[in-house]
Short mmCIF file of C-alpha atoms and ligand atoms in Angstrom, two decimals:
data_model
loop_
_atom_site.label_atom_id
_atom_site.label_comp_id
_atom_site.label_asym_id
_atom_site.label_seq_id
_atom_site.Cartn_x
_atom_site.Cartn_y
_atom_site.Cartn_z
CA MET A 16 108.38 -8.82 -56.04
CA ARG A 17 107.43 -8.28 -52.41
CA TYR A 18 108.92 -10.30 -49.57
CA TYR A 19 107.04 -11.09 -46.38
CA SER A 20 108.38 -12.55 -43.14
CA THR A 21 107.55 -16.11 -42.13
CA SER A 22 106.86 -14.76 -38.64
CA GLY A 23 104.24 -12.39 -40.01
CA GLN A 24 105.09 -9.43 -37.76
CA ALA A 25 107.54 -7.47 -39.92
CA PRO A 26 106.68 -5.01 -42.70
CA ILE A 27 106.64 -6.28 -46.30
CA ALA A 28 110.09 -5.74 -47.87
CA THR A 29 111.50 -5.09 -51.33
CA LEU A 30 114.07 -7.48 -52.80
CA GLU A 31 116.77 -4.96 -51.97
CA LYS A 32 115.77 -4.79 -48.33
CA ALA A 33 115.46 -8.57 -48.07
CA VAL A 34 118.96 -9.00 -49.50
CA VAL A 35 120.59 -6.21 -47.54
CA LYS A 36 118.93 -7.10 -44.22
CA GLY A 37 118.90 -10.89 -44.55
CA LEU A 38 116.62 -11.58 -41.62
CA ALA A 39 113.31 -9.74 -41.07
CA GLU A 40 112.83 -7.52 -38.00
CA ASP A 41 110.66 -10.14 -36.32
CA LYS A 42 113.39 -12.81 -36.75
CA GLY A 43 111.35 -14.42 -39.52
CA LEU A 44 112.73 -15.42 -42.91
CA TYR A 45 111.77 -13.52 -46.02
CA MET A 46 109.54 -15.28 -48.55
CA PRO A 47 108.64 -14.04 -52.04
CA ASP A 48 104.92 -13.25 -52.02
CA HIS A 49 104.37 -15.11 -55.28
CA LEU A 50 106.28 -17.44 -57.59
CA ASN A 51 106.29 -16.96 -61.33
CA PRO A 52 105.86 -20.33 -62.99
CA LEU A 53 108.11 -20.88 -65.99
CA PRO A 54 106.22 -21.28 -69.25
CA GLN A 55 105.55 -24.70 -70.76
CA GLU A 56 107.88 -23.92 -73.72
CA PHE A 57 110.72 -23.60 -71.23
CA TYR A 58 110.16 -27.13 -69.96
CA ASP A 59 109.55 -28.47 -73.46
CA ASN A 60 112.91 -27.18 -74.62
CA ILE A 61 114.93 -27.38 -71.40
CA GLU A 62 117.11 -30.30 -72.50
CA ASN A 63 118.51 -28.13 -75.30
CA MET A 64 119.48 -25.27 -73.03
CA THR A 65 122.85 -24.71 -71.32
CA PHE A 66 123.15 -24.45 -67.55
CA HIS A 67 123.73 -20.76 -68.03
CA GLU A 68 120.58 -20.24 -70.13
CA ILE A 69 118.48 -22.21 -67.66
CA ALA A 70 119.86 -20.24 -64.72
CA CYS A 71 119.14 -16.91 -66.44
CA ALA A 72 115.53 -17.95 -67.06
CA VAL A 73 115.02 -19.12 -63.48
CA ALA A 74 116.75 -16.04 -62.04
CA GLY A 75 114.51 -13.91 -64.24
CA ALA A 76 111.44 -15.54 -62.70
CA PHE A 77 112.68 -14.70 -59.18
CA PHE A 78 114.30 -11.31 -59.70
CA GLY A 79 113.03 -10.02 -63.06
CA GLU A 80 110.42 -7.73 -61.52
CA ASP A 81 113.17 -5.88 -59.65
CA ILE A 82 116.28 -6.06 -61.82
CA PRO A 83 116.60 -5.67 -65.60
CA GLN A 84 117.17 -9.02 -67.28
CA GLU A 85 120.53 -7.95 -68.74
CA ASP A 86 121.84 -7.18 -65.26
CA ILE A 87 120.53 -10.54 -64.03
CA ASN A 88 122.28 -12.25 -66.91
CA ARG A 89 125.55 -10.55 -66.01
CA ILE A 90 125.25 -11.63 -62.38
CA VAL A 91 124.42 -15.19 -63.42
CA CYS A 92 127.30 -15.23 -65.87
CA ASP A 93 129.70 -14.23 -63.15
CA THR A 94 128.22 -16.77 -60.73
CA LEU A 95 128.25 -19.92 -62.82
CA ALA A 96 131.74 -20.33 -64.09
CA PHE A 97 131.52 -24.09 -63.51
CA ASP A 98 129.33 -27.02 -64.41
CA VAL A 99 127.15 -29.33 -62.25
CA PRO A 100 127.12 -32.65 -64.12
CA ALA A 101 124.71 -35.45 -63.26
CA VAL A 102 126.97 -38.50 -63.10
CA LYS A 103 125.57 -42.00 -63.41
CA VAL A 104 126.27 -44.11 -60.31
CA THR A 105 123.88 -47.04 -60.87
CA ASP A 106 121.23 -47.68 -63.54
CA ASP A 107 118.71 -45.57 -61.70
CA ILE A 108 120.77 -43.39 -59.37
CA TYR A 109 122.63 -40.26 -60.47
CA SER A 110 124.94 -38.01 -58.49
CA LEU A 111 124.54 -34.31 -59.17
CA GLU A 112 128.07 -33.08 -58.55
CA LEU A 113 127.84 -29.63 -57.08
CA PHE A 114 131.49 -29.46 -56.15
CA HIS A 115 133.11 -27.92 -59.19
CA GLY A 116 133.17 -24.35 -57.80
CA PRO A 117 136.06 -22.51 -56.11
CA THR A 118 135.65 -24.15 -52.69
CA LEU A 119 134.45 -27.50 -54.06
CA ALA A 120 131.00 -27.40 -52.43
CA PHE A 121 127.51 -26.45 -53.52
CA LYS A 122 127.32 -23.25 -51.53
CA ASP A 123 129.64 -21.54 -54.00
CA VAL A 124 126.72 -20.83 -56.35
CA GLY A 125 124.53 -19.06 -53.82
CA ALA A 126 127.40 -17.25 -52.13
CA ARG A 127 128.76 -15.83 -55.35
CA PHE A 128 125.30 -14.84 -56.53
CA MET A 129 124.60 -13.06 -53.27
CA ALA A 130 127.92 -11.18 -53.37
CA ARG A 131 127.12 -9.95 -56.88
CA LEU A 132 123.53 -9.02 -56.04
CA LEU A 133 124.56 -7.12 -52.92
CA GLN A 134 127.25 -5.33 -54.88
CA TYR A 135 124.65 -4.47 -57.53
CA PHE A 136 122.42 -2.77 -54.96
CA LEU A 137 125.34 -0.97 -53.28
CA LYS A 138 126.52 0.42 -56.62
CA LYS A 139 123.03 1.39 -57.67
CA ASN A 140 122.52 3.44 -54.52
CA ASN A 141 126.10 4.58 -54.39
CA ASN A 142 125.74 5.93 -50.86
CA GLY A 143 129.18 4.83 -49.77
CA ASP A 144 128.00 2.74 -46.82
CA GLU A 145 130.14 -0.24 -45.99
CA VAL A 146 128.14 -3.42 -45.48
CA ASN A 147 129.22 -6.05 -42.98
CA VAL A 148 128.28 -9.61 -43.72
CA LEU A 149 128.01 -11.91 -40.70
CA VAL A 150 128.03 -15.61 -41.38
CA ALA A 151 127.93 -18.56 -39.01
CA THR A 152 129.36 -21.75 -40.42
CA SER A 153 129.59 -25.40 -39.51
CA GLY A 154 132.20 -25.77 -42.25
CA ASP A 155 131.25 -25.15 -45.83
CA THR A 156 129.18 -21.98 -45.67
CA GLY A 157 132.09 -19.96 -44.36
CA SER A 158 134.44 -20.91 -47.14
CA ALA A 159 131.86 -20.41 -49.87
CA VAL A 160 130.80 -17.01 -48.55
CA ALA A 161 134.35 -15.85 -47.86
CA ASN A 162 135.47 -16.81 -51.35
CA GLY A 163 132.32 -15.47 -52.97
CA PHE A 164 132.85 -12.07 -51.33
CA LEU A 165 136.65 -11.96 -51.41
CA GLY A 166 137.86 -8.63 -52.74
CA VAL A 167 134.34 -7.24 -53.28
CA ASP A 168 134.51 -3.49 -52.61
CA GLY A 169 132.47 -2.01 -49.79
CA ILE A 170 131.73 -5.33 -48.10
CA HIS A 171 133.48 -6.82 -45.06
CA VAL A 172 132.80 -10.45 -44.12
CA TYR A 173 132.98 -11.92 -40.60
CA VAL A 174 132.96 -15.71 -40.54
CA LEU A 175 132.06 -17.28 -37.15
CA TYR A 176 132.91 -20.93 -36.73
CA PRO A 177 133.04 -23.42 -33.84
CA LYS A 178 136.61 -23.85 -32.65
CA GLY A 179 138.00 -27.30 -33.36
CA LYS A 180 134.81 -28.51 -35.05
CA VAL A 181 135.53 -27.89 -38.70
CA SER A 182 138.06 -29.94 -40.63
CA PRO A 183 141.51 -28.38 -41.21
CA ILE A 184 140.86 -28.42 -44.95
CA GLN A 185 137.61 -26.49 -44.49
CA GLU A 186 139.16 -24.09 -42.01
CA CYS A 187 142.01 -23.02 -44.28
CA GLN A 188 139.53 -22.01 -46.96
CA PHE A 189 138.25 -19.07 -44.94
CA THR A 190 141.05 -18.36 -42.45
CA THR A 191 143.84 -17.81 -44.97
CA LEU A 192 142.24 -15.20 -47.21
CA GLY A 193 142.87 -11.89 -45.43
CA GLN A 194 141.70 -8.76 -47.31
CA ASN A 195 138.01 -8.11 -46.48
CA ILE A 196 137.55 -11.45 -44.70
CA THR A 197 137.84 -11.88 -40.89
CA ALA A 198 137.58 -15.37 -39.38
CA ILE A 199 136.31 -15.63 -35.78
CA GLU A 200 136.87 -18.86 -33.87
CA VAL A 201 134.11 -19.26 -31.27
CA ASP A 202 134.45 -21.40 -28.17
CA GLY A 203 131.21 -23.32 -28.76
CA VAL A 204 129.21 -25.29 -31.32
CA PHE A 205 127.66 -24.18 -34.62
CA ASP A 206 124.35 -23.27 -32.98
CA ASP A 207 126.23 -20.88 -30.67
CA CYS A 208 127.75 -19.18 -33.71
CA GLN A 209 124.34 -18.92 -35.32
CA ALA A 210 122.87 -17.48 -32.11
CA LEU A 211 125.63 -14.82 -31.93
CA VAL A 212 124.86 -13.78 -35.49
CA LYS A 213 121.10 -13.69 -34.89
CA ASN A 214 121.58 -11.64 -31.72
CA ALA A 215 123.76 -9.19 -33.61
CA PHE A 216 120.94 -8.54 -36.07
CA MET A 217 118.55 -7.88 -33.20
CA ASP A 218 120.85 -5.49 -31.32
CA GLU A 219 119.71 -1.92 -31.85
CA GLU A 220 122.93 -0.23 -30.79
CA LEU A 221 125.00 -2.41 -33.09
CA ASN A 222 122.67 -1.88 -36.04
CA ALA A 223 122.73 1.86 -35.51
CA ALA A 224 126.53 1.81 -35.58
CA MET A 225 127.04 -0.40 -38.61
CA LYS A 226 125.18 -1.92 -41.51
CA LEU A 227 124.85 -5.66 -40.97
CA THR A 228 123.60 -8.43 -43.17
CA SER A 229 123.69 -12.19 -43.14
CA ALA A 230 124.91 -14.60 -45.78
CA ASN A 231 123.50 -17.77 -44.29
CA SER A 232 120.90 -19.55 -46.34
CA ILE A 233 118.37 -17.39 -44.56
CA ASN A 234 119.25 -14.74 -47.16
CA VAL A 235 116.99 -14.96 -50.21
CA ALA A 236 119.90 -14.04 -52.49
CA ARG A 237 121.76 -17.12 -51.36
CA PHE A 238 119.13 -19.75 -51.23
CA LEU A 239 116.96 -18.94 -54.27
CA PRO A 240 119.84 -19.33 -56.79
CA GLN A 241 120.39 -22.84 -55.47
CA SER A 242 117.28 -23.83 -57.38
CA PHE A 243 119.15 -23.35 -60.70
CA TYR A 244 120.90 -26.67 -60.56
CA TYR A 245 117.71 -28.65 -59.92
CA PHE A 246 116.33 -27.34 -63.20
CA TYR A 247 119.60 -28.28 -64.86
CA ALA A 248 119.53 -31.75 -63.29
CA TYR A 249 116.07 -32.24 -64.77
CA ALA A 250 117.36 -31.10 -68.18
CA GLN A 251 120.20 -33.59 -68.04
CA LEU A 252 117.93 -36.49 -67.11
CA LYS A 253 115.40 -35.46 -69.74
CA LYS A 254 118.14 -35.66 -72.34
CA LEU A 255 118.80 -39.21 -71.19
CA GLY A 256 115.09 -40.08 -71.31
CA LYS A 257 115.15 -40.55 -67.51
CA ALA A 258 113.25 -37.52 -66.28
CA ASP A 259 109.84 -39.10 -65.69
CA ASN A 260 109.35 -39.95 -62.04
CA MET A 261 112.42 -38.07 -60.93
CA VAL A 262 113.12 -38.27 -57.22
CA VAL A 263 115.53 -35.76 -55.74
CA CYS A 264 117.39 -36.58 -52.56
CA VAL A 265 119.10 -33.76 -50.71
CA PRO A 266 121.56 -34.23 -47.83
CA SER A 267 120.20 -31.56 -45.52
CA GLY A 268 121.32 -29.50 -42.55
CA ASN A 269 119.90 -26.00 -42.52
CA PHE A 270 117.46 -27.02 -45.29
CA GLY A 271 118.26 -24.12 -47.62
CA ASN A 272 119.22 -26.40 -50.47
CA ILE A 273 116.14 -28.60 -50.42
CA CYS A 274 113.96 -25.55 -49.83
CA SER A 275 115.15 -24.00 -53.10
CA ALA A 276 114.25 -27.26 -54.87
CA LEU A 277 110.75 -27.12 -53.38
CA PHE A 278 110.41 -23.61 -54.79
CA GLY A 279 111.43 -25.07 -58.15
CA LYS A 280 108.66 -27.62 -57.96
CA LYS A 281 106.14 -24.88 -57.18
CA MET A 282 107.36 -23.13 -60.35
CA GLY A 283 106.45 -26.19 -62.36
CA LEU A 284 109.65 -28.21 -62.29
CA PRO A 285 108.41 -31.80 -62.67
CA ILE A 286 110.08 -33.46 -59.70
CA LYS A 287 107.91 -36.31 -58.44
CA ARG A 288 109.01 -36.25 -54.81
CA PHE A 289 111.87 -35.40 -52.48
CA ILE A 290 113.88 -37.16 -49.83
CA ALA A 291 115.61 -35.10 -47.13
CA ALA A 292 118.58 -37.12 -45.87
CA ASN A 293 119.79 -36.26 -42.38
CA ASN A 294 122.78 -37.41 -40.38
CA ALA A 295 122.18 -38.04 -36.66
CA ASN A 296 120.72 -34.53 -36.42
CA ASP A 297 117.26 -35.79 -37.20
CA ILE A 298 114.97 -32.91 -36.27
CA PHE A 299 113.26 -32.83 -39.67
CA PHE A 300 113.01 -36.61 -39.85
CA LYS A 301 111.24 -36.57 -36.49
CA TYR A 302 108.97 -33.78 -37.65
CA LEU A 303 107.83 -35.87 -40.61
CA GLN A 304 107.03 -38.75 -38.27
CA THR A 305 105.32 -36.83 -35.51
CA GLY A 306 104.20 -33.47 -36.86
CA GLU A 307 106.14 -31.80 -34.02
CA TYR A 308 109.07 -29.55 -34.84
CA GLU A 309 111.42 -29.76 -31.88
CA PRO A 310 114.82 -28.14 -32.39
CA LYS A 311 117.58 -29.32 -30.10
CA ALA A 312 121.33 -28.95 -29.65
CA SER A 313 123.26 -30.28 -32.63
CA VAL A 314 125.49 -33.32 -32.32
CA GLN A 315 128.81 -33.66 -34.10
CA THR A 316 129.00 -36.13 -36.99
CA ILE A 317 131.31 -37.01 -39.87
CA ALA A 318 128.92 -35.14 -42.20
CA ASN A 319 129.53 -31.97 -40.24
CA ALA A 320 128.07 -29.45 -42.67
CA MET A 321 124.73 -31.01 -41.72
CA ASP A 322 125.25 -30.73 -37.95
CA VAL A 323 122.33 -28.40 -37.41
CA GLY A 324 119.95 -28.72 -34.48
CA ALA A 325 117.56 -25.91 -35.43
CA PRO A 326 117.28 -25.84 -39.23
CA SER A 327 116.48 -22.22 -40.13
CA ASN A 328 114.75 -22.95 -43.40
CA PHE A 329 112.18 -25.16 -41.74
CA ALA A 330 110.16 -21.96 -41.33
CA ARG A 331 110.17 -21.46 -45.10
CA ILE A 332 109.16 -25.04 -45.90
CA TYR A 333 106.38 -24.88 -43.36
CA ASP A 334 105.14 -21.64 -44.86
CA LEU A 335 105.48 -22.86 -48.46
CA TYR A 336 103.20 -25.79 -47.67
CA GLY A 337 100.58 -23.71 -45.90
CA LYS A 338 101.72 -24.96 -42.46
CA SER A 339 100.31 -28.39 -43.33
CA HIS A 340 102.18 -31.44 -42.07
CA GLU A 341 100.15 -33.56 -44.46
CA ALA A 342 101.10 -31.46 -47.48
CA ILE A 343 104.77 -31.56 -46.49
CA CYS A 344 104.69 -35.34 -46.06
CA ALA A 345 103.04 -35.72 -49.47
CA ASP A 346 106.10 -34.21 -51.16
CA ILE A 347 108.98 -35.02 -48.84
CA SER A 348 110.07 -38.14 -47.00
CA GLY A 349 113.03 -38.39 -44.68
CA ALA A 350 116.00 -40.53 -43.74
CA THR A 351 118.53 -40.36 -40.94
CA TYR A 352 121.92 -42.04 -40.61
CA SER A 353 124.39 -42.53 -37.81
CA ASP A 354 128.11 -42.11 -38.51
CA GLU A 355 128.45 -45.90 -38.71
CA GLN A 356 125.69 -46.08 -41.31
CA ILE A 357 127.24 -43.26 -43.32
CA ALA A 358 130.56 -45.10 -43.33
CA GLU A 359 128.85 -48.32 -44.42
CA ALA A 360 127.06 -46.48 -47.22
CA MET A 361 130.33 -44.97 -48.46
CA LYS A 362 132.00 -48.37 -48.45
CA ALA A 363 129.11 -50.15 -50.16
CA CYS A 364 128.76 -47.44 -52.80
CA PHE A 365 132.47 -47.55 -53.57
CA LYS A 366 132.60 -51.34 -53.65
CA GLU A 367 129.50 -51.79 -55.79
CA THR A 368 129.82 -48.85 -58.16
CA GLY A 369 133.37 -47.46 -57.86
CA TYR A 370 131.91 -44.04 -56.98
CA VAL A 371 133.48 -42.13 -54.08
CA CYS A 372 130.89 -40.27 -52.01
CA ASP A 373 131.77 -37.71 -49.40
CA PRO A 374 129.99 -38.27 -46.05
CA HIS A 375 127.17 -35.84 -46.95
CA GLY A 376 126.51 -37.23 -50.40
CA ALA A 377 126.62 -40.73 -48.93
CA CYS A 378 123.48 -39.96 -46.90
CA GLY A 379 121.78 -38.99 -50.15
CA TYR A 380 122.95 -42.07 -52.00
CA GLN A 381 121.88 -44.39 -49.22
CA ALA A 382 118.44 -42.82 -48.87
CA LEU A 383 117.82 -43.36 -52.59
CA LYS A 384 119.13 -46.87 -52.48
CA GLU A 385 116.68 -47.68 -49.71
CA GLY A 386 113.78 -45.53 -50.83
CA LEU A 387 113.62 -45.55 -54.62
CA LYS A 388 110.59 -47.35 -56.09
CA ASP A 389 110.26 -49.17 -59.41
CA GLY A 390 110.14 -46.83 -62.36
CA GLU A 391 111.72 -43.92 -60.49
CA THR A 392 115.06 -42.32 -61.24
CA GLY A 393 116.90 -40.85 -58.29
CA VAL A 394 119.27 -37.91 -58.20
CA PHE A 395 121.21 -37.27 -55.03
CA LEU A 396 123.19 -34.13 -54.49
CA GLU A 397 126.90 -34.69 -54.03
CA THR A 398 127.24 -31.51 -52.03
CA ALA A 399 131.01 -31.48 -51.54
CA HIS A 400 134.11 -32.94 -53.12
CA PRO A 401 135.25 -35.97 -51.09
CA ALA A 402 138.73 -34.45 -50.76
CA LYS A 403 137.26 -31.75 -48.50
CA PHE A 404 136.85 -34.57 -45.99
CA LYS A 405 139.96 -36.44 -46.98
CA SER A 406 140.94 -37.90 -43.62
CA VAL A 407 137.42 -39.21 -42.97
CA VAL A 408 137.01 -40.57 -46.50
CA ASP A 409 140.45 -42.19 -46.61
CA GLY A 410 139.91 -43.70 -43.17
CA ILE A 411 136.68 -45.34 -44.28
CA LEU A 412 137.61 -46.38 -47.82
CA GLU A 413 141.26 -47.16 -47.02
CA SER A 414 142.07 -44.89 -49.93
CA ASP A 415 144.38 -42.00 -50.62
CA ILE A 416 142.20 -39.70 -52.67
CA GLU A 417 143.81 -36.93 -54.60
CA ILE A 418 143.48 -33.34 -53.39
CA PRO A 419 142.47 -31.04 -56.25
CA ALA A 420 144.87 -28.20 -56.99
CA LYS A 421 142.30 -25.60 -55.84
CA LEU A 422 142.30 -27.12 -52.36
CA GLN A 423 146.05 -27.50 -52.19
CA ALA A 424 146.44 -23.81 -52.85
CA PHE A 425 144.34 -22.96 -49.77
CA MET A 426 146.35 -25.35 -47.62
CA GLN A 427 149.51 -23.44 -48.35
CA GLY A 428 148.13 -20.22 -46.82
CA THR A 429 148.70 -18.95 -43.26
CA LYS A 430 145.83 -19.17 -40.79
CA GLN A 431 144.63 -15.82 -39.44
CA SER A 432 141.74 -15.89 -36.98
CA VAL A 433 140.38 -14.14 -33.90
CA GLU A 434 139.50 -16.25 -30.85
CA MET A 435 136.21 -15.40 -29.18
CA ALA A 436 134.32 -16.67 -26.12
CA ASN A 437 130.70 -17.69 -26.70
CA ASP A 438 129.58 -14.33 -25.36
CA PHE A 439 127.47 -11.82 -27.25
CA GLU A 440 128.86 -8.74 -25.45
CA ALA A 441 132.42 -9.71 -26.39
CA PHE A 442 131.39 -10.25 -29.99
CA LYS A 443 129.56 -6.94 -30.11
CA GLN A 444 132.51 -5.01 -28.66
CA PHE A 445 134.79 -6.62 -31.22
CA LEU A 446 132.55 -5.57 -34.12
CA MET A 447 132.11 -2.01 -32.82
CA LYS A 448 135.78 -1.26 -32.29
C1 LIG B 525 125.68 -26.90 -46.31
C2 LIG B 525 125.92 -28.30 -46.69
C3 LIG B 525 124.90 -29.24 -46.62
C4 LIG B 525 123.52 -28.92 -46.10
O1 LIG B 525 122.84 -27.98 -46.88
P1 LIG B 525 121.62 -27.15 -46.26
O2 LIG B 525 121.22 -26.19 -47.31
O3 LIG B 525 122.16 -26.47 -45.04
O4 LIG B 525 120.57 -28.14 -45.91
C5 LIG B 525 125.18 -30.52 -47.06
N1 LIG B 525 126.40 -30.87 -47.49
C6 LIG B 525 127.40 -29.99 -47.55
C7 LIG B 525 128.74 -30.43 -48.03
C8 LIG B 525 127.20 -28.67 -47.16
O5 LIG B 525 128.20 -27.81 -47.22
#
C-alpha cells in the first residue's frame, strides 16, 4: 500500500515511512492510496466472528500488502486484550463501551497497535536507531500512548500536556510511569502542545540529530486500527437483528475516531450515516453548516479530550470525500453542546435509563436522542470510563462512582514531570540535550 499526503506536496510513502514519520514532509496527513473492500462473505458471517477475528480481517485489508498476515495477527492479538461491548441504553440506543483497556479510554487500541507496529519495523530493520515519539495530549491520548509504549525497547516517549488543564486522574496515568516515558507540562493550552510537536517535526536540525515520530491520531498506525470496533459494533447489532439503518455517533475532538469509521464505511461496512458530536469546540459543526473550515483557539470544557480548535483529521475527511462539502454532509451530520447541556444530558440519561455517561459519551448519547429517526438504531461511542472524570461526573449526578482498580493503581504513583514554557527553542534544547 502506498500513502500520499493530504497536502499533495510530499513524496508517496511506504507504510513503514508513514508509521515512522507520522506526518508527511509538507505537514499533510498520510492517506492510503486505495482501500480494500472486505468481501461479501465477511459481512454475511460477521455476527459469528469474535472481535479478534474481525480485527485481524480488517487489519489485513489495511496492512496485508506490507506485512505477512501472521505478523498482523500477532500484533492484533497483543493489541486487543479487552472487549468493546455494545450495551443497550434505550430500545434504540446502544453505548459502545470502548473503555475496557488499560487506561479506560478508546485510544488504548490505536496506541497499543502503533507501539507494536513501530516495534515490528524497528526489529525488522534492526539498525539500532532509537525512535522518539512525541505526543501532544489534551488528556487521554497521553495516557494511552504512554501505556501502549511503556517498556517497549528502542522507543522513548515524550508526552506534552497543557499545565493544569487535564484532570488529576488523567495526569497520573502518564506522569507516574517513568522508564521510557517523559511527561512535559507546557505553560499553555492543548493547541500550543500540538504546535510544539508539529514544529519539532519540521525542524531540520532536530530531525538530523534524532529520529522523531508522532503518536497523535495523525499517525496511520494509530487511527486506522480504531476502525476495528465499528465493524465489531455492527456484528453485535446484527446478532440482535438491529443492524439495518445503523447510525453511529462519535464524540469528536481531533476527528481520528470518526475518520476511521468513515474508512470502514468506504470498505463496505453498512453504516447508514454518522453524527459527529462536539462540545463547545464546534469547528466541524460550523463547517457542516457553512462549508467553511475555520480553525480557532480551543476553549476548555468538561469533555476536555474533545477540546480541539483545529481538528487534524479534518484534512483526511475532506480528502476522503473528494473535497466535497455536499458529499460530507450526505454522510455526516453534527451536534454541539455547551457544558450545561452536557450536564443536562448526563442527568437525563441517568434518570431515564440508569446509565452513567462520561461527559464525552454524553454528547454522543444526546445527539442520538435528538437526531435518531424512526426505524434507525443508534450506537454512540462511550469513549472513556466515567471514573476518569469522577469529580465532574459525581458533581453532576450527585453520585460517588467507583474507581476501577486499574485507575487506583495509577493514583498511587509519584508524579514526575518536566515544566516547560510555551517556547519551541526551549523544547528543542531539552530534546537535544
Ligand atoms: C480522544 C477522545 C475523544 C475524541 O476523539 P478524536 O479521535 O480526537 O475525535 C473523545 N472522548 C475521549 C474520552 C477521548 O479520549
